[in-house]
Amino acid sequence: MVQTKKQKYLFLAFCLVPTFLLFAVFTLYPLLSGLYFSFFSWSGAAADREFVGISNYITLLNDGIIPRTILHDYFLVITKVFGIMVLAMYFAVAIMQMKIKEAPFYRIIFFFPNIMSVVVIGILWMFIYNPSLGLINSGLEAVGLENLTRPWLGSETWALPAIVLPSIWAGIGLFMLMLMGGIGTISKSYYEAAELDGASEWQQFWKVTVPLLWPQIKVSILYIVITTLNGSFIIVQIMTGGGPNNSTHVMGSYLYQQAFEQYNFGYGATIGVMILVLSLITVFLLQRLLRREKVQY
Amino acid sequence: MLTRIGIRLPLILWSLAVLYPIIWMILGSFKTNAEIYANPWGLPESFNFQNFFDAWNNYNIDLGVFNSLFVTVLGTVIALILAVPTSYAIERLTFRGSTLLFNLYISAMMIPMVLGWIPLFFLLMRIGMLDNLFGLAIVYAVSQLPFSIFVLTTFMGSIPKELEESASIDGMSPYGILWKIITPLSMSGIITVTIMNAIQFWNEYFMALIFLQSRENYTLGLAVDFISREAVYTNAWGTLFASLTIAIIPIIILYAIFQRRISKGMTEGAIKG
């Protein structure tokens, strides 16, 4: 059967149009509309919508909480990148080089928190940090360190570090698997050659594994940065709601508070634009930074 | 040079750090409140199911389970109906702009969607789908389109072109080729995408928080979060442990069956970014 051009186009339209329409309505339109909203003052009621130009952006620049939220986001980005990459790298190298029997056990166990819900992880860790019935304080008391106990999530100093820990806990498995996949593709001959040249295991790690694993390392870092900037507010919202005294607010949780709790929808959209711009700039800069370090063999 | 034990020790310690909190949570669901306070680290005195009973009957966890099941099943079905034909067209039919379209879908994975949730809230309100599980399922399905298209195009790329060509010569319509040849042959990819999307939808919290309002529509995540916020006043810690356990049981079962596929699907999905 020879297809006519018309039939071909009809089939293409059948494949592409419904999907694209829904994508346009539920993804593209809301994103563009979010940009548009940022020029309005709006409490949600139709009559209240008022064009205010760049007034929201001026408010944003003068909002004392904004710099703190940005700082908190980048604190999470940096601690997560280092925490996850160092541990995932150690585990991946250890498992791949030792050829131990229980390796599948580690793969399965370490990865499991990656598929747990953020709500479950957040609430579980709220328990762990609970001042009276949690694991940490009762554990410290049990070993005679009761002077180190504190209400972790209620402390302005400790709440943010207390939020990072579960994010690292839940994130390591995925990146360990990605790095293990990369290590698996490195030819043994590189290590044999390095060993003949008298390189120690430590030197082999830095001179062979890291450079050859660079594509996976780069992707992992970028992925952690993007998901943290775009999604860390979820665990913040669950564990502290931004408190105590704004000490854990990140950009996204502040957006949620402004838009959906205080009904400043226009200002919330302005914060959203800021998140978008900051994450695009960060990814762009990071890509340049990581590219320069690339080694060719 | 480190000894073998020295290398292995961190692996053992991390296994404990991962497993212990999860086991602690499951054990806690069998404890009475008095036991939780008296002995946070210990085993329950007996394995009674009172907490599960309370969570299911008195704290609306049953509704949460059914609502989550509903959005999960509907969301995964809609995502497939949308993603399979599009992936086929992008991967196999040469048309102008196919790369552009693919890149448009893929780049959506890098954009912070939180910006879009404010307009989406009003859009759903206007079309009467706010506080509506059907509306949430559509939003979920569309949110996983980029990932689904990414994975499916990869799978479809490995199907030999000759199969379609000979089917076409035999007079099969392109619809037939898509349905009777491409869909069965990419079943492995379709299963991967289905599992990944289902886990995502079952676990989702924030969109449900924004787009659902009435308690009878709460998904499991919202229901658990609600109990958690109430527990500060009601001290229903055992019930909360039980609801958390109920929330991860399906995930544990799914993981036990599809462990390899899930870890492979996730690492493949992660490489996109």
XYZ file of C-alpha atoms in Angstrom, chain A residues 1 3 10-12 14-16 18-20 22-23 25-31 33-35 37 42 44 87 90-91 94-95 98 100 102 105-120 123-128 130 132-135 138-139 168-169 172 174 177-178 201 219 222-223 226 230 233-234 237-238 255-256 259-260 265 268-269 272-273 275-276 279-280 283, chain B residues 1 4 6-8 10-12 14-15 17-22 24-25 36-37 40-41 82 85-86 88-90 93 95 101 104-105 108 110-124 126-127 138-139 142 145-146 168-169 171 173-175 178 199 203 205-206 209-210 221 224-225 228-229 237 240-241 244 247-248 251-252 255 259-260 262-263 266-267 270-273:
186
model
C 0.000 0.000 0.000
C 0.750 6.005 1.483
C -2.633 12.514 9.330
C -0.677 9.780 11.077
C 1.988 12.249 12.192
C -2.295 11.521 15.358
C 1.037 10.751 17.023
C 2.131 14.234 17.906
C -2.683 15.337 21.340
C 0.514 14.941 23.337
C 1.826 18.327 22.338
C -1.561 18.669 26.634
C 2.118 19.487 27.093
C -1.550 23.485 28.138
C -0.123 21.911 31.306
C 3.581 22.747 31.003
C 4.445 25.447 28.465
C 1.480 27.728 29.104
C 1.894 27.671 32.928
C 5.607 28.447 32.636
C 2.113 32.491 32.219
C 4.243 32.433 35.363
C 6.533 34.985 33.751
C 2.015 36.840 36.376
C -2.847 39.480 42.594
C -6.325 35.316 43.643
C 30.457 8.931 49.571
C 33.984 5.853 47.682
C 31.266 3.206 47.655
C 35.189 0.086 46.817
C 32.485 -2.188 45.458
C 36.882 -5.488 45.737
C 33.092 -8.910 46.973
C 27.891 -9.149 48.974
C 23.388 -6.555 48.672
C 24.948 -3.083 48.869
C 23.538 -2.100 45.475
C 20.029 -3.058 46.553
C 20.160 -1.551 50.055
C 21.885 1.720 49.179
C 19.500 2.397 46.314
C 16.271 1.742 48.177
C 15.875 5.225 49.780
C 15.989 6.710 46.263
C 12.533 5.372 45.533
C 11.023 6.305 48.890
C 8.622 9.219 48.943
C 9.996 12.564 50.097
C 7.101 12.786 52.558
C 8.056 9.472 54.122
C 8.604 12.570 58.382
C 10.829 9.613 59.229
C 13.741 11.981 59.811
C 11.562 14.334 61.812
C 11.117 11.370 64.123
C 14.821 10.675 64.153
C 12.590 14.383 67.655
C 12.316 13.293 73.243
C 11.593 10.124 71.263
C 14.049 10.351 68.380
C 17.041 8.162 67.648
C 18.247 9.133 72.838
C 21.369 7.632 71.254
C 22.244 12.911 51.230
C 21.029 9.713 52.874
C 23.641 8.338 47.440
C 21.461 6.558 42.540
C 25.011 3.198 40.574
C 25.750 5.825 37.919
C 46.121 2.617 44.215
C 26.422 14.542 34.827
C 24.802 18.773 37.305
C 21.914 16.499 38.189
C 19.444 20.996 39.181
C 14.355 22.953 41.557
C 11.805 23.042 48.922
C 9.706 19.895 49.158
C 8.273 22.282 53.489
C 7.703 18.885 55.091
C 7.428 30.986 46.952
C 4.926 28.506 48.350
C 1.657 32.399 46.886
C -0.351 29.656 48.522
C 0.357 35.157 43.716
C 5.178 34.284 44.214
C 5.512 34.205 40.427
C 9.571 31.683 40.561
C 11.188 33.735 37.803
C 14.473 30.601 40.734
C 14.358 29.939 36.991
C 19.136 27.834 38.143
C 19.774 28.528 34.444
C 23.824 25.313 35.292
C 47.458 0.489 51.159
C 40.250 -5.105 52.853
C 39.208 -1.030 56.207
C 37.624 -0.678 52.788
C 34.629 -2.773 53.713
C 32.284 2.096 55.570
C 30.087 -0.086 53.357
C 28.840 -2.008 56.373
C 26.360 2.806 55.561
C 24.175 -0.288 55.159
C 22.677 3.827 58.411
C 20.291 3.132 55.538
C 18.532 0.084 56.939
C 18.201 0.976 60.592
C 15.887 4.016 60.230
C 13.595 2.056 57.892
C 13.014 1.360 63.170
C 10.036 2.922 61.424
C 7.915 4.627 71.883
C 8.693 7.071 74.686
C 13.047 4.590 71.270
C 15.745 2.158 70.072
C 0.582 10.180 25.138
C 2.989 7.508 19.700
C 5.055 10.666 20.176
C 7.606 6.562 17.814
C 7.088 9.608 15.621
C 10.162 11.393 16.964
C 9.221 9.140 11.264
C 9.707 15.027 9.779
C 10.447 18.880 19.388
C 11.730 20.943 23.744
C 10.371 17.966 25.664
C 11.438 20.694 30.291
C 15.629 21.058 33.627
C 13.086 23.829 34.239
C 11.889 24.496 37.796
C 8.225 23.608 37.504
C 7.347 25.489 40.686
C 7.086 28.647 38.555
C 4.355 27.014 36.497
C 2.359 25.760 39.461
C 0.813 29.164 40.233
C -0.797 29.558 36.779
C -1.581 25.834 36.747
C -3.527 26.303 39.968
C -5.737 28.947 38.324
C -5.990 26.996 35.089
C -7.262 23.932 36.936
C -11.058 27.627 35.615
C -11.642 24.245 33.997
C -3.512 14.459 33.950
C -1.060 16.928 35.494
C 2.110 15.437 31.550
C 6.126 13.102 29.585
C 9.726 14.312 29.156
C 4.362 -1.731 5.430
C 4.988 -3.621 2.160
C -0.064 -3.526 3.529
C -1.245 0.793 8.027
C 1.044 2.995 10.125
C -1.483 2.734 12.960
C 2.548 1.325 15.827
C 6.620 5.153 41.738
C 5.243 9.218 46.020
C 3.474 15.214 47.465
C 3.780 18.840 46.478
C -0.648 19.666 48.335
C -1.326 22.589 46.028
C 1.317 11.559 51.077
C 0.359 10.946 56.194
C 1.530 14.550 56.382
C 2.165 13.976 61.216
C 1.051 17.567 61.839
C 3.066 8.405 67.065
C 1.951 7.779 62.272
C 4.623 5.038 62.123
C 4.421 5.630 56.988
C 2.988 4.203 52.400
C 6.181 2.272 51.670
C 7.288 0.458 47.096
C 9.055 -2.370 48.899
C 11.349 -2.924 44.411
C 14.899 -4.093 41.529
C 17.166 -4.254 38.453
C 14.077 0.276 38.619
C 17.725 1.068 39.242
C 16.429 5.673 37.191
C 20.076 5.892 36.211
C 19.155 10.708 35.415
C 21.639 10.865 32.573
C 19.272 13.138 30.685
C 19.951 16.243 32.758
